[in-house]
């Protein structure tokens, strides 16, 4: 488990002390919560993606099982984030292709 940055001063040097985290930079103390880490899906530029976002494809993508190619720059509206399957963590519909899975690493948020 990684120690979070201090919520008060953003210092990276907080450490665990019993049931609390302590920040040596500003002396802030806050309780350790066993929070479940939320997996953030990010686009090619590292921006977090959300359901309903519009993204564009950053490179030509071959469609499995067909000779079609999704061209670089194709806009994809209303994406849905899903549990990664084969690394495909975006579920979406593309005109002419229908329902398709994309990897977040090949799109960028518009
Ligand atoms: Zn601090």
Tab-separated table of C-alpha atoms and ligand atoms in Angstrom:
chain	number	residue	atom	x	y	z
A	1	UNK	CA	0.000	0.000	0.000
A	2	UNK	CA	1.361	3.386	-0.901
A	3	UNK	CA	1.254	6.320	1.431
A	4	UNK	CA	-0.786	9.205	0.091
A	5	UNK	CA	0.427	12.735	-0.207
A	6	UNK	CA	-0.374	15.024	2.681
A	7	UNK	CA	-3.897	16.402	2.116
A	8	UNK	CA	-2.832	19.720	3.614
A	9	UNK	CA	0.434	20.568	1.869
A	10	UNK	CA	0.712	17.853	-0.809
A	11	UNK	CA	4.041	16.704	0.613
A	12	UNK	CA	5.161	13.249	-0.497
A	13	UNK	CA	6.999	12.568	2.723
A	14	UNK	CA	4.150	11.474	4.942
A	15	UNK	CA	4.722	8.306	6.936
A	16	UNK	CA	2.642	5.854	8.918
A	17	UNK	CA	2.527	6.289	12.657
A	18	UNK	CA	0.207	3.828	14.338
A	19	UNK	CA	-3.301	4.501	13.074
A	20	UNK	CA	-2.383	7.809	11.497
A	21	UNK	CA	-0.322	9.220	8.715
A	22	UNK	CA	1.963	12.016	9.783
A	23	UNK	CA	3.365	14.714	7.537
A	24	UNK	CA	6.838	15.865	8.551
A	25	UNK	CA	6.544	19.001	6.453
A	26	UNK	CA	3.509	20.623	8.083
A	27	UNK	CA	2.911	18.284	11.064
A	28	UNK	CA	-0.561	17.407	9.796
A	29	UNK	CA	-1.897	14.059	11.016
A	30	UNK	CA	-4.796	12.180	9.507
A	31	UNK	CA	-6.263	8.712	9.957
A	32	UNK	CA	-5.268	5.802	7.792
A	33	UNK	CA	-8.316	4.634	5.928
A	34	UNK	CA	-8.241	1.313	4.247
A	35	UNK	CA	-9.893	2.756	1.213
A	36	UNK	CA	-10.333	0.641	-1.816
A	37	UNK	CA	-8.262	2.124	-4.550
A	38	UNK	CA	-10.354	3.271	-7.435
A	39	UNK	CA	-8.818	2.292	-10.701
A	40	UNK	CA	-8.548	5.329	-12.884
A	41	UNK	CA	-8.506	4.702	-16.602
A	42	UNK	CA	-6.407	7.266	-18.411
A	43	UNK	CA	-6.042	8.242	-22.031
A	44	UNK	CA	-2.772	8.356	-23.969
A	45	UNK	CA	-1.970	11.736	-22.441
A	46	UNK	CA	-2.633	10.583	-18.907
A	47	UNK	CA	-5.967	12.382	-18.546
A	48	UNK	CA	-8.562	10.429	-16.584
A	49	UNK	CA	-11.492	9.169	-18.626
A	50	UNK	CA	-15.109	8.901	-17.564
A	51	UNK	CA	-18.225	7.260	-18.871
A	52	UNK	CA	-19.816	9.454	-21.515
A	53	UNK	CA	-16.576	11.136	-22.599
A	54	UNK	CA	-15.803	11.814	-26.225
A	55	UNK	CA	-12.384	10.674	-27.360
A	56	UNK	CA	-10.477	10.520	-30.594
A	57	UNK	CA	-8.367	7.629	-31.789
A	58	UNK	CA	-4.676	8.550	-31.988
A	59	UNK	CA	-3.559	5.931	-34.488
A	60	UNK	CA	-4.956	3.656	-37.138
A	61	UNK	CA	-6.391	0.541	-35.544
A	62	UNK	CA	-6.967	-2.728	-37.275
A	63	UNK	CA	-10.239	-4.316	-36.361
A	64	UNK	CA	-9.853	-7.907	-35.265
A	65	UNK	CA	-11.391	-10.384	-37.635
A	66	UNK	CA	-11.942	-7.910	-40.432
A	67	UNK	CA	-9.955	-5.898	-42.930
A	68	UNK	CA	-11.377	-2.635	-41.673
A	69	UNK	CA	-9.256	0.016	-40.056
A	70	UNK	CA	-10.423	2.600	-37.601
A	71	UNK	CA	-8.629	5.684	-38.789
A	72	UNK	CA	-6.556	7.940	-36.641
A	73	UNK	CA	-8.654	10.920	-35.622
A	74	UNK	CA	-11.922	8.980	-35.539
A	75	UNK	CA	-14.184	10.546	-32.951
A	76	UNK	CA	-15.786	8.197	-30.489
A	77	UNK	CA	-18.706	9.562	-28.527
A	78	UNK	CA	-20.159	8.400	-25.279
A	79	UNK	CA	-17.532	5.860	-24.256
A	80	UNK	CA	-18.141	3.415	-21.452
A	81	UNK	CA	-15.345	2.276	-19.182
A	82	UNK	CA	-15.260	-1.435	-18.475
A	83	UNK	CA	-13.098	-3.953	-16.669
A	84	UNK	CA	-10.148	-4.523	-18.939
A	85	UNK	CA	-10.480	-7.545	-21.139
A	86	UNK	CA	-7.438	-8.204	-23.311
A	87	UNK	CA	-6.386	-4.710	-22.335
A	88	UNK	CA	-9.517	-3.245	-23.861
A	89	UNK	CA	-10.960	-1.032	-21.169
A	90	UNK	CA	-13.290	1.125	-23.238
A	91	UNK	CA	-16.564	-0.042	-24.652
A	92	UNK	CA	-18.020	2.140	-27.390
A	93	UNK	CA	-19.909	2.340	-30.619
A	94	UNK	CA	-18.248	3.610	-33.753
A	95	UNK	CA	-20.206	4.504	-36.863
A	96	UNK	CA	-19.705	1.796	-39.426
A	97	UNK	CA	-18.135	-0.586	-36.925
A	98	UNK	CA	-20.771	-1.002	-34.260
A	99	UNK	CA	-19.987	-2.047	-30.726
A	100	UNK	CA	-16.259	-2.251	-30.236
A	101	UNK	CA	-13.646	-2.461	-27.498
A	102	UNK	CA	-10.769	0.024	-27.437
A	103	UNK	CA	-7.686	0.421	-25.327
A	104	UNK	CA	-7.443	3.626	-23.352
A	105	UNK	CA	-3.805	3.894	-24.508
A	106	UNK	CA	-4.857	4.578	-28.106
A	107	UNK	CA	-7.334	7.379	-27.480
A	108	UNK	CA	-7.240	10.905	-26.192
A	109	UNK	CA	-9.975	12.885	-24.583
A	110	UNK	CA	-11.380	15.711	-26.663
B	1	LIG	ZN1	1.752	18.324	5.088
